[in-house]
Amino acid sequence: MALRFFNTLTRQKEEFYTVHPGEVRMYSCGPTVYDFAHIGNFRAYVFTDVLRRYLKYKGYRVTQALNITDVDDRTINGSQKQGIALRQYTEKFKKAFFEDLNSLNIKPADIYPEATAHISEMESLVKTLLAKGHAYENQGSIYFRISSFPQYGKLSRMDMSGLKAGARVAADEYEKEQVADFALWKGWDEKDGQVFWETEVGKGRPGWHIECSAMSMKYLGKHFDIHTGGVDLIFPHHENEIAQSEAATGEKFVNFWLHNEHLMVEGKRMGKRFGNYYTLRDLLEKGYNPIAIRYLLMATHHRQQLNFTFDGLEAAKNGLQRLYDFVDNLKLVPGGEENPEVQEILQRARKDFEEALDDDLNTSEALGVLFTLVKDVNRLMDEKKISKSDAQRTQDLVSSLDSVLGILRREKLTLDDEVKALIDKRIQARKEKNFQLADQIRKDLEDRGIILEDTAEGTKWKKKM
Ligand SMILES: [Zn+2]
């Protein structure tokens, strides 16, 4: 079966093809760095990570650009509330974002274009749209003229009949009911304070949508292969990107639009006012394993709503532990005779794994295939029907599948000083035969996820998964 993706543009699964042979160029809408990213945001980044890893596994050369929105309504608001410069405000969240990507074992994109570094590209795109009659000026701002682009609405499939002539919207984010000419360039006003650029299209700043059109086309060309984002971006953001880009170039902008669904927490919409809003940092501070979080974020197919639960996180952790134990046990297999059954299991696993991912990147099924492999080979290990070279081949396959999944990275075990001090205190207590205190400390550490083992060589510890 060939690689197929569900394309939001056509609402169908389509066989994948590329503009340039053997090469994929993809753009992913990245974070607006006005706050720490939440786990719903990271669902989108884990999805694009697995997508890119799988395209590479399939032998494509991949170029991925993921933008950083460091100027828009929200970043300007945030910096003004804190009374600091925009760059100073966004820098902190940008840094945090890259740290978070690393925690989740998300491989870096090839390019992270920042909006404030591409003002001249946006300026020239706005000039082109003005020259072609797709844009007009109103009170110092420049708007896209929706009536000049009859295909407007083709991605979101919205009903355009409610569109009022001359209706305009200046905000970066708005609802479907508000469909209207949208701002490409926002003329400076007092609320913007020190945030403005002097350009040929006026003194002001870019609208959010023009950022992604200008930056994606700069790095990937006028017409490229894949554009990703959450479903909430279909309208207006991606609809507007298509309008701006195609009106300016006269060419098709993107072939495949891939969107991931929302994330719910414990069955409810995540929201600060519902008390179930989590940044990645919140979860790591509570001691959750980042790779287990990654696992959970990819365990549901990207086109289904994901219900993020703490039970699910626990199950993900246990799944990982099973996988790590499996890999450890493979290394311990002594000599023995080769078993053709192992070869069969491995071949079937690779085939099933690829079939799952070829089918619109079905990560949930691909994980299932991996765990079926674990179960099947574990049985042969129990029966001692596996040779050292069988075990080696199994390990090689697991590593190859993990080049796509990215879940074999084990966290470095670090102990903070307080925990170290407690271990020392317990050793002292045992020397003094104060077993009650020693047991109490063991229990306290266990509550913090540290398991102690007293061996002939002294006390050893490991982190509970
Ligand atoms: Zn975007």
Tab-separated table of C-alpha atoms and ligand atoms in Angstrom:
chain	number	residue	atom	x	y	z
A	1	MET	CA	0.000	0.000	0.000
A	2	ALA	CA	1.266	3.455	-0.821
A	3	LEU	CA	1.543	6.290	1.664
A	4	ARG	CA	-1.764	8.113	2.027
A	5	PHE	CA	-2.826	11.151	4.016
A	6	PHE	CA	-6.216	12.581	4.788
A	7	ASN	CA	-6.106	16.002	3.138
A	8	THR	CA	-8.325	18.651	4.729
A	9	LEU	CA	-8.451	20.449	1.390
A	10	THR	CA	-10.203	17.544	-0.363
A	11	ARG	CA	-11.676	15.828	2.740
A	12	GLN	CA	-10.263	12.556	1.416
A	13	LYS	CA	-7.409	10.183	1.943
A	14	GLU	CA	-5.093	10.795	-0.981
A	15	GLU	CA	-2.002	9.010	-2.168
A	16	PHE	CA	0.976	11.148	-1.258
A	17	TYR	CA	3.019	12.813	-4.004
A	18	THR	CA	5.659	15.502	-3.917
A	19	VAL	CA	6.376	18.638	-5.919
A	20	HIS	CA	10.056	17.685	-6.234
A	21	PRO	CA	10.968	14.015	-6.637
A	22	GLY	CA	12.168	12.403	-3.419
A	23	GLU	CA	11.892	15.626	-1.470
A	24	VAL	CA	9.249	16.836	0.969
A	25	ARG	CA	8.904	20.442	1.998
A	26	MET	CA	6.639	20.993	4.958
A	27	TYR	CA	5.539	23.930	7.046
A	28	SER	CA	4.123	23.669	10.539
A	29	CYS	CA	2.404	26.510	12.302
A	30	GLY	CA	4.463	27.040	15.413
A	31	PRO	CA	3.883	28.736	18.726
A	32	THR	CA	2.938	32.295	19.484
A	33	VAL	CA	5.475	32.969	22.191
A	34	TYR	CA	3.253	34.856	24.624
A	35	ASP	CA	3.056	32.083	27.248
A	36	PHE	CA	4.346	28.566	27.984
A	37	ALA	CA	2.924	26.077	25.499
A	38	HIS	CA	0.269	23.680	26.838
A	39	ILE	CA	-0.054	19.956	26.212
A	40	GLY	CA	-2.675	20.558	23.498
A	41	ASN	CA	-0.071	22.580	21.599
A	42	PHE	CA	2.422	19.764	22.014
A	43	ARG	CA	0.023	17.276	20.550
A	44	ALA	CA	0.476	19.193	17.271
A	45	TYR	CA	4.275	19.217	17.550
A	46	VAL	CA	4.526	15.520	18.426
A	47	PHE	CA	2.306	14.811	15.407
A	48	THR	CA	4.520	16.790	13.008
A	49	ASP	CA	7.592	15.191	14.579
A	50	VAL	CA	6.345	11.659	13.909
A	51	LEU	CA	5.226	12.727	10.434
A	52	ARG	CA	8.662	14.086	9.558
A	53	ARG	CA	10.436	11.087	11.104
A	54	TYR	CA	8.284	8.707	9.071
A	55	LEU	CA	8.848	10.584	5.807
A	56	LYS	CA	12.578	10.261	6.473
A	57	TYR	CA	12.167	6.573	7.315
A	58	LYS	CA	10.485	6.219	3.899
A	59	GLY	CA	13.585	7.719	2.300
A	60	TYR	CA	12.430	11.262	1.560
A	61	ARG	CA	14.664	14.241	2.055
A	62	VAL	CA	12.600	16.502	4.278
A	63	THR	CA	12.808	20.231	4.899
A	64	GLN	CA	10.581	21.448	7.682
A	65	ALA	CA	10.010	25.058	8.667
A	66	LEU	CA	8.226	25.774	11.939
A	67	ASN	CA	7.572	29.413	12.601
A	68	ILE	CA	7.798	31.394	15.784
A	69	THR	CA	5.177	34.131	16.037
A	70	ASP	CA	6.893	36.791	18.095
A	71	VAL	CA	4.649	39.703	17.170
A	72	ASP	CA	0.845	39.685	17.224
A	73	ASP	CA	-1.999	40.991	19.372
A	74	ARG	CA	-1.248	38.644	22.270
A	75	THR	CA	2.525	39.141	22.490
A	76	ILE	CA	2.114	42.923	22.356
A	77	ASN	CA	-0.546	42.783	25.098
A	78	GLY	CA	1.638	40.588	27.280
A	79	SER	CA	4.739	42.744	26.974
A	80	GLN	CA	2.767	45.884	27.750
A	81	LYS	CA	1.172	44.367	30.831
A	82	GLN	CA	4.668	43.620	32.131
A	83	GLY	CA	6.032	46.958	30.943
A	84	ILE	CA	8.934	45.364	29.044
A	85	ALA	CA	10.081	45.414	25.426
A	86	LEU	CA	8.400	42.918	23.081
A	87	ARG	CA	11.635	41.031	22.377
A	88	GLN	CA	12.478	40.723	26.048
A	89	TYR	CA	9.008	39.360	26.701
A	90	THR	CA	8.989	36.787	23.867
A	91	GLU	CA	12.585	35.632	24.422
A	92	LYS	CA	11.705	33.827	27.643
A	93	PHE	CA	8.863	31.845	26.077
A	94	LYS	CA	10.860	31.079	22.956
A	95	LYS	CA	13.645	29.589	25.040
A	96	ALA	CA	11.121	27.587	27.065
A	97	PHE	CA	9.549	26.269	23.867
A	98	PHE	CA	12.825	24.829	22.620
A	99	GLU	CA	13.501	23.253	26.000
A	100	ASP	CA	10.053	21.676	25.926
A	101	LEU	CA	10.583	20.263	22.426
A	102	ASN	CA	13.765	18.653	23.665
A	103	SER	CA	12.021	17.201	26.731
A	104	LEU	CA	9.535	15.489	24.431
A	105	ASN	CA	12.289	14.148	22.161
A	106	ILE	CA	10.951	16.185	19.254
A	107	LYS	CA	13.686	16.554	16.673
A	108	PRO	CA	14.511	20.100	15.631
A	109	ALA	CA	12.932	21.482	12.457
A	110	ASP	CA	15.363	22.655	9.793
A	111	ILE	CA	14.308	26.284	10.048
A	112	TYR	CA	12.568	28.247	12.793
A	113	PRO	CA	11.708	31.517	11.073
A	114	GLU	CA	10.738	34.324	13.431
A	115	ALA	CA	8.142	36.829	12.326
A	116	THR	CA	10.043	39.927	13.466
A	117	ALA	CA	13.020	38.877	11.322
A	118	HIS	CA	10.892	38.727	8.133
A	119	ILE	CA	9.108	42.062	8.037
A	120	SER	CA	10.515	42.974	4.621
A	121	GLU	CA	9.234	39.703	3.093
A	122	MET	CA	5.778	40.476	4.481
A	123	GLU	CA	5.997	44.035	3.220
A	124	SER	CA	6.747	42.880	-0.309
A	125	LEU	CA	3.911	40.319	-0.224
A	126	VAL	CA	1.487	43.049	0.863
A	127	LYS	CA	2.770	45.281	-1.954
A	128	THR	CA	2.154	42.513	-4.489
A	129	LEU	CA	-1.396	42.027	-3.208
A	130	LEU	CA	-2.032	45.785	-3.431
A	131	ALA	CA	-0.647	45.916	-6.952
A	132	LYS	CA	-2.859	43.039	-8.065
A	133	GLY	CA	-5.987	44.547	-6.558
A	134	HIS	CA	-6.362	41.904	-3.824
A	135	ALA	CA	-5.773	44.404	-1.031
A	136	TYR	CA	-6.721	47.929	-0.103
A	137	GLU	CA	-5.909	50.546	2.475
A	138	ASN	CA	-8.312	51.737	5.137
A	139	GLN	CA	-7.321	54.215	7.860
A	140	GLY	CA	-3.645	53.307	7.705
A	141	SER	CA	-4.206	49.513	7.712
A	142	ILE	CA	-4.200	47.211	4.713
A	143	TYR	CA	-6.868	44.558	4.265
A	144	PHE	CA	-7.243	41.564	2.002
A	145	ARG	CA	-10.219	41.928	-0.320
A	146	ILE	CA	-12.037	38.597	-0.018
A	147	SER	CA	-14.357	39.359	-2.958
A	148	SER	CA	-11.280	39.429	-5.223
A	149	PHE	CA	-10.515	35.767	-4.505
A	150	PRO	CA	-13.543	33.633	-5.460
A	151	GLN	CA	-12.002	30.472	-4.042
A	152	TYR	CA	-12.042	31.918	-0.527
A	153	GLY	CA	-13.492	29.318	1.834
A	154	LYS	CA	-12.271	26.251	-0.054
A	155	LEU	CA	-10.303	24.858	2.883
A	156	SER	CA	-12.790	25.498	5.688
A	157	ARG	CA	-15.790	24.949	3.356
A	158	MET	CA	-17.582	27.799	4.955
A	159	ASP	CA	-20.778	29.334	3.811
A	160	MET	CA	-19.872	32.661	2.238
A	161	SER	CA	-23.440	33.848	1.813
A	162	GLY	CA	-23.369	35.782	5.074
A	163	LEU	CA	-20.449	37.905	3.931
A	164	LYS	CA	-21.342	41.570	4.105
A	165	ALA	CA	-19.783	43.851	1.538
A	166	GLY	CA	-17.183	46.090	3.121
A	167	ALA	CA	-17.019	44.148	6.415
A	168	ARG	CA	-13.554	44.203	7.921
A	169	VAL	CA	-11.864	42.516	10.868
A	170	ALA	CA	-8.630	43.772	12.374
A	171	ALA	CA	-8.102	41.169	15.127
A	172	ASP	CA	-5.735	38.252	14.442
A	173	GLU	CA	-8.221	35.690	15.729
A	174	TYR	CA	-11.934	35.721	14.952
A	175	GLU	CA	-14.875	33.377	14.540
A	176	LYS	CA	-16.434	31.940	11.408
A	177	GLU	CA	-19.447	34.167	11.874
A	178	GLN	CA	-17.157	37.126	11.454
A	179	VAL	CA	-15.831	36.218	8.016
A	180	ALA	CA	-14.673	39.494	6.514
A	181	ASP	CA	-11.776	41.280	4.865
A	182	PHE	CA	-8.868	40.678	7.231
A	183	ALA	CA	-5.844	42.774	8.124
A	184	LEU	CA	-2.594	42.110	6.253
A	185	TRP	CA	-0.882	45.107	7.778
A	186	LYS	CA	-2.045	47.003	10.824
A	187	GLY	CA	-1.398	50.698	10.922
A	188	TRP	CA	0.240	51.846	14.145
A	189	ASP	CA	-1.978	53.024	16.942
A	190	GLU	CA	-1.259	53.971	20.530
A	191	LYS	CA	-1.962	50.484	21.826
A	192	ASP	CA	1.051	49.207	19.891
A	193	GLY	CA	3.423	51.485	21.842
A	194	GLN	CA	6.971	50.942	20.666
A	195	VAL	CA	6.058	48.036	18.397
A	196	PHE	CA	6.075	49.234	14.777
A	197	TRP	CA	8.073	49.164	11.555
A	198	GLU	CA	8.357	51.973	9.045
A	199	THR	CA	7.723	50.405	5.642
A	200	GLU	CA	6.453	51.286	2.194
A	201	VAL	CA	3.046	49.984	3.229
A	202	GLY	CA	2.995	52.332	6.193
A	203	LYS	CA	4.063	52.561	9.825
A	204	GLY	CA	2.724	49.562	11.683
A	205	ARG	CA	3.054	45.822	12.060
A	206	PRO	CA	2.057	42.693	10.156
A	207	GLY	CA	-1.166	40.770	10.741
A	208	TRP	CA	-0.672	37.238	12.008
A	209	HIS	CA	-1.782	35.445	8.823
A	210	ILE	CA	0.631	37.183	6.466
A	211	GLU	CA	3.553	35.990	8.612
A	212	CYS	CA	3.046	32.350	7.697
A	213	SER	CA	2.479	33.021	3.980
A	214	ALA	CA	5.627	35.133	3.680
A	215	MET	CA	7.882	32.840	5.693
A	216	SER	CA	6.707	29.522	4.269
A	217	MET	CA	7.118	30.702	0.675
A	218	LYS	CA	10.527	32.179	1.408
A	219	TYR	CA	11.966	28.896	2.647
A	220	LEU	CA	9.878	26.272	0.861
A	221	GLY	CA	8.866	27.923	-2.408
A	222	LYS	CA	5.550	29.238	-3.724
A	223	HIS	CA	4.150	25.752	-4.025
A	224	PHE	CA	5.091	23.092	-1.508
A	225	ASP	CA	3.984	19.723	-0.171
A	226	ILE	CA	2.594	19.686	3.362
A	227	HIS	CA	1.213	22.245	5.780
A	228	THR	CA	0.292	21.158	9.307
A	229	GLY	CA	-1.524	22.657	12.269
A	230	GLY	CA	-4.323	22.095	14.742
A	231	VAL	CA	-7.932	22.019	13.503
A	232	ASP	CA	-8.537	25.350	15.215
A	233	LEU	CA	-6.244	26.938	12.616
A	234	ILE	CA	-8.297	25.845	9.589
A	235	PHE	CA	-10.327	29.021	9.898
A	236	PRO	CA	-9.374	31.770	9.674
A	237	HIS	CA	-5.608	31.279	9.741
A	238	HIS	CA	-5.071	28.656	7.041
A	239	GLU	CA	-7.938	29.893	4.894
A	240	ASN	CA	-6.294	33.310	4.945
A	241	GLU	CA	-2.843	31.882	4.223
A	242	ILE	CA	-4.211	30.228	1.085
A	243	ALA	CA	-5.960	33.415	-0.046
A	244	GLN	CA	-2.892	35.615	0.472
A	245	SER	CA	-0.441	33.204	-1.120
A	246	GLU	CA	-2.476	32.067	-4.107
A	247	ALA	CA	-3.762	35.566	-4.880
A	248	ALA	CA	-0.167	36.826	-4.876
A	249	THR	CA	1.477	34.046	-6.891
A	250	GLY	CA	-1.340	32.739	-9.073
A	251	GLU	CA	-0.164	29.222	-8.163
A	252	LYS	CA	-1.491	26.517	-5.881
A	253	PHE	CA	0.023	27.102	-2.439
A	254	VAL	CA	0.067	23.709	-0.670
A	255	ASN	CA	-0.855	20.203	-1.843
A	256	PHE	CA	-1.565	18.473	1.487
A	257	TRP	CA	-3.168	20.129	4.503
A	258	LEU	CA	-2.845	17.905	7.581
A	259	HIS	CA	-4.634	18.878	10.776
A	260	ASN	CA	-4.651	17.356	14.213
A	261	GLU	CA	-7.754	17.312	16.407
A	262	HIS	CA	-8.181	18.849	19.834
A	263	LEU	CA	-6.966	17.464	23.106
A	264	MET	CA	-9.343	17.029	26.015
A	265	VAL	CA	-8.276	16.566	29.628
A	266	GLU	CA	-10.174	13.947	31.640
A	267	GLY	CA	-12.975	14.142	29.081
A	268	LYS	CA	-13.404	17.898	29.256
A	269	ARG	CA	-12.236	20.806	27.195
A	270	MET	CA	-8.960	22.064	28.623
A	271	GLY	CA	-9.162	25.583	29.967
A	272	LYS	CA	-7.664	27.706	32.705
A	273	ARG	CA	-11.122	28.359	34.118
A	274	PHE	CA	-11.890	24.610	34.285
A	275	GLY	CA	-8.831	23.925	36.430
A	276	ASN	CA	-7.552	21.324	33.975
A	277	TYR	CA	-5.069	23.434	32.025
A	278	TYR	CA	-1.561	22.008	31.887
A	279	THR	CA	1.616	23.273	30.332
A	280	LEU	CA	4.262	20.629	29.741
A	281	ARG	CA	6.193	22.228	32.579
A	282	ASP	CA	3.294	21.707	35.000
A	283	LEU	CA	3.398	17.964	34.326
A	284	LEU	CA	7.179	17.659	34.516
A	285	GLU	CA	7.155	19.501	37.826
A	286	LYS	CA	4.675	16.954	39.123
A	287	GLY	CA	7.263	14.306	38.271
A	288	TYR	CA	5.667	12.846	35.132
A	289	ASN	CA	7.982	11.290	32.612
A	290	PRO	CA	8.242	13.399	29.432
A	291	ILE	CA	8.564	10.357	27.183
A	292	ALA	CA	5.394	8.895	28.707
A	293	ILE	CA	3.702	12.198	27.841
A	294	ARG	CA	5.045	11.918	24.283
A	295	TYR	CA	3.747	8.366	24.101
A	296	LEU	CA	0.303	9.391	25.279
A	297	LEU	CA	0.165	12.290	22.815
A	298	MET	CA	0.778	9.941	19.886
A	299	ALA	CA	-1.269	6.999	21.145
A	300	THR	CA	-4.461	8.429	19.617
A	301	HIS	CA	-4.622	8.963	15.868
A	302	HIS	CA	-4.161	12.658	15.078
A	303	ARG	CA	-7.600	13.029	13.472
A	304	GLN	CA	-9.387	11.865	16.603
A	305	GLN	CA	-9.904	13.871	19.743
A	306	LEU	CA	-7.398	12.810	22.322
A	307	ASN	CA	-8.567	12.380	25.883
A	308	PHE	CA	-5.544	13.087	28.048
A	309	THR	CA	-6.024	11.421	31.434
A	310	PHE	CA	-3.734	10.714	34.339
A	311	ASP	CA	-4.714	7.040	34.156
A	312	GLY	CA	-3.656	7.115	30.526
A	313	LEU	CA	-0.348	8.642	31.533
A	314	GLU	CA	0.130	5.864	34.062
A	315	ALA	CA	-0.622	3.254	31.394
A	316	ALA	CA	1.821	4.956	28.999
A	317	LYS	CA	4.507	4.798	31.676
A	318	ASN	CA	3.864	1.089	32.217
A	319	GLY	CA	3.998	0.486	28.480
A	320	LEU	CA	7.356	2.198	28.277
A	321	GLN	CA	8.675	0.185	31.206
A	322	ARG	CA	7.620	-3.005	29.430
A	323	LEU	CA	9.473	-1.852	26.324
A	324	TYR	CA	12.629	-0.921	28.233
A	325	ASP	CA	12.610	-4.247	30.108
A	326	PHE	CA	12.210	-6.021	26.780
A	327	VAL	CA	15.208	-4.258	25.258
A	328	ASP	CA	17.264	-4.992	28.393
A	329	ASN	CA	16.301	-8.667	28.312
A	330	LEU	CA	17.220	-8.983	24.640
A	331	LYS	CA	20.758	-7.993	25.550
A	332	LEU	CA	20.944	-10.852	28.055
A	333	VAL	CA	19.996	-13.642	25.624
A	334	PRO	CA	22.865	-16.179	25.592
A	335	GLY	CA	23.895	-18.214	22.502
A	336	GLY	CA	21.356	-20.806	21.378
A	337	GLU	CA	19.986	-21.924	18.084
A	338	GLU	CA	18.450	-19.616	15.547
A	339	ASN	CA	14.695	-19.817	15.381
A	340	PRO	CA	13.036	-19.126	11.997
A	341	GLU	CA	9.912	-18.092	13.885
A	342	VAL	CA	11.743	-14.984	15.094
A	343	GLN	CA	12.465	-13.980	11.528
A	344	GLU	CA	8.781	-14.385	10.666
A	345	ILE	CA	7.708	-12.277	13.641
A	346	LEU	CA	10.137	-9.517	12.712
A	347	GLN	CA	9.117	-9.421	9.076
A	348	ARG	CA	5.465	-9.284	9.949
A	349	ALA	CA	6.069	-6.539	12.513
A	350	ARG	CA	7.887	-4.321	10.029
A	351	LYS	CA	5.224	-4.836	7.405
A	352	ASP	CA	2.336	-4.145	9.803
A	353	PHE	CA	4.118	-1.107	11.213
A	354	GLU	CA	4.587	0.427	7.768
A	355	GLU	CA	1.041	-0.396	6.732
A	356	ALA	CA	-0.301	1.370	9.814
A	357	LEU	CA	1.709	4.526	9.193
A	358	ASP	CA	1.130	4.486	5.440
A	359	ASP	CA	-2.555	4.685	6.269
A	360	ASP	CA	-2.750	8.369	7.231
A	361	LEU	CA	-0.025	8.008	9.869
A	362	ASN	CA	-1.946	5.714	12.164
A	363	THR	CA	0.364	6.007	15.161
A	364	SER	CA	-2.044	4.284	17.457
A	365	GLU	CA	-1.934	1.115	15.381
A	366	ALA	CA	1.836	1.386	14.899
A	367	LEU	CA	2.312	1.366	18.685
A	368	GLY	CA	0.052	-1.677	18.836
A	369	VAL	CA	2.295	-3.466	16.330
A	370	LEU	CA	5.363	-2.712	18.445
A	371	PHE	CA	3.740	-4.194	21.540
A	372	THR	CA	2.575	-7.275	19.684
A	373	LEU	CA	6.219	-7.786	18.713
A	374	VAL	CA	7.247	-7.413	22.362
A	375	LYS	CA	4.662	-9.975	23.428
A	376	ASP	CA	5.587	-12.502	20.715
A	377	VAL	CA	9.335	-12.319	21.294
A	378	ASN	CA	8.909	-12.311	25.082
A	379	ARG	CA	7.116	-15.631	24.757
A	380	LEU	CA	10.039	-17.089	22.780
A	381	MET	CA	12.496	-15.715	25.322
A	382	ASP	CA	10.512	-17.365	28.139
A	383	GLU	CA	10.620	-20.641	26.217
A	384	LYS	CA	14.340	-20.098	25.533
A	385	LYS	CA	13.687	-20.485	21.825
A	386	ILE	CA	15.712	-17.521	20.664
A	387	SER	CA	19.398	-17.169	19.798
A	388	LYS	CA	21.755	-14.299	20.432
A	389	SER	CA	21.660	-13.267	16.787
A	390	ASP	CA	17.837	-13.494	16.781
A	391	ALA	CA	17.891	-11.148	19.747
A	392	GLN	CA	20.267	-8.810	17.956
A	393	ARG	CA	18.016	-8.694	14.896
A	394	THR	CA	15.049	-7.954	17.138
A	395	GLN	CA	16.933	-5.098	18.777
A	396	ASP	CA	17.833	-3.691	15.359
A	397	LEU	CA	14.207	-3.744	14.292
A	398	VAL	CA	13.056	-2.078	17.506
A	399	SER	CA	15.644	0.692	16.995
A	400	SER	CA	14.531	1.152	13.415
A	401	LEU	CA	10.859	1.472	14.403
A	402	ASP	CA	11.886	3.814	17.184
A	403	SER	CA	13.541	6.156	14.677
A	404	VAL	CA	9.903	7.013	13.893
A	405	LEU	CA	8.344	6.752	17.362
A	406	GLY	CA	11.083	8.309	19.458
A	407	ILE	CA	10.116	6.643	22.726
A	408	LEU	CA	13.242	4.616	23.551
A	409	ARG	CA	15.120	7.577	24.962
A	410	ARG	CA	15.384	6.925	28.664
A	411	GLU	CA	15.564	9.876	30.928
A	412	LYS	CA	18.894	10.446	32.592
A	413	LEU	CA	18.462	9.684	36.239
A	414	THR	CA	19.353	12.626	38.356
A	415	LEU	CA	18.826	13.064	42.047
A	416	ASP	CA	18.480	16.421	43.559
A	417	ASP	CA	20.575	17.216	46.576
A	418	GLU	CA	17.735	16.794	49.005
A	419	VAL	CA	17.153	13.213	47.921
A	420	LYS	CA	20.874	12.454	48.083
A	421	ALA	CA	20.961	13.809	51.608
A	422	LEU	CA	18.032	11.543	52.545
A	423	ILE	CA	19.812	8.466	51.208
A	424	ASP	CA	22.899	9.357	53.239
A	425	LYS	CA	20.757	9.897	56.306
A	426	ARG	CA	19.196	6.464	55.833
A	427	ILE	CA	22.601	4.789	55.498
A	428	GLN	CA	23.590	6.448	58.767
A	429	ALA	CA	20.323	5.334	60.404
A	430	ARG	CA	20.951	1.748	59.378
A	431	LYS	CA	24.474	1.860	60.757
A	432	GLU	CA	22.966	3.014	64.034
A	433	LYS	CA	20.351	0.239	63.761
A	434	ASN	CA	17.565	2.814	63.724
A	435	PHE	CA	15.500	0.717	61.328
A	436	GLN	CA	12.313	2.614	61.994
A	437	LEU	CA	13.853	5.832	60.653
A	438	ALA	CA	15.500	3.960	57.785
A	439	ASP	CA	12.163	2.467	56.739
A	440	GLN	CA	10.452	5.819	57.029
A	441	ILE	CA	13.019	7.399	54.694
A	442	ARG	CA	12.661	4.522	52.246
A	443	LYS	CA	8.934	5.083	52.210
A	444	ASP	CA	9.284	8.840	51.760
A	445	LEU	CA	11.608	8.340	48.827
A	446	GLU	CA	9.279	5.832	47.296
A	447	ASP	CA	6.528	8.435	47.422
A	448	ARG	CA	8.848	10.676	45.440
A	449	GLY	CA	9.398	7.947	42.873
A	450	ILE	CA	12.806	6.744	44.067
A	451	ILE	CA	13.262	3.033	44.768
A	452	LEU	CA	16.139	1.897	46.957
A	453	GLU	CA	17.845	-1.455	46.845
A	454	ASP	CA	20.292	-2.574	49.508
A	455	THR	CA	22.954	-4.739	47.884
A	456	ALA	CA	26.304	-6.172	48.931
A	457	GLU	CA	27.990	-3.190	47.270
A	458	GLY	CA	25.866	-0.679	49.140
A	459	THR	CA	22.582	1.107	48.603
A	460	LYS	CA	21.522	1.501	45.001
A	461	TRP	CA	18.611	3.545	43.738
A	462	LYS	CA	16.499	3.797	40.673
A	463	LYS	CA	13.724	6.030	39.555
A	464	LYS	CA	10.295	4.498	39.414
A	465	MET	CA	9.079	4.814	35.839
B	1	ZN	ZN	0.687	29.804	10.752
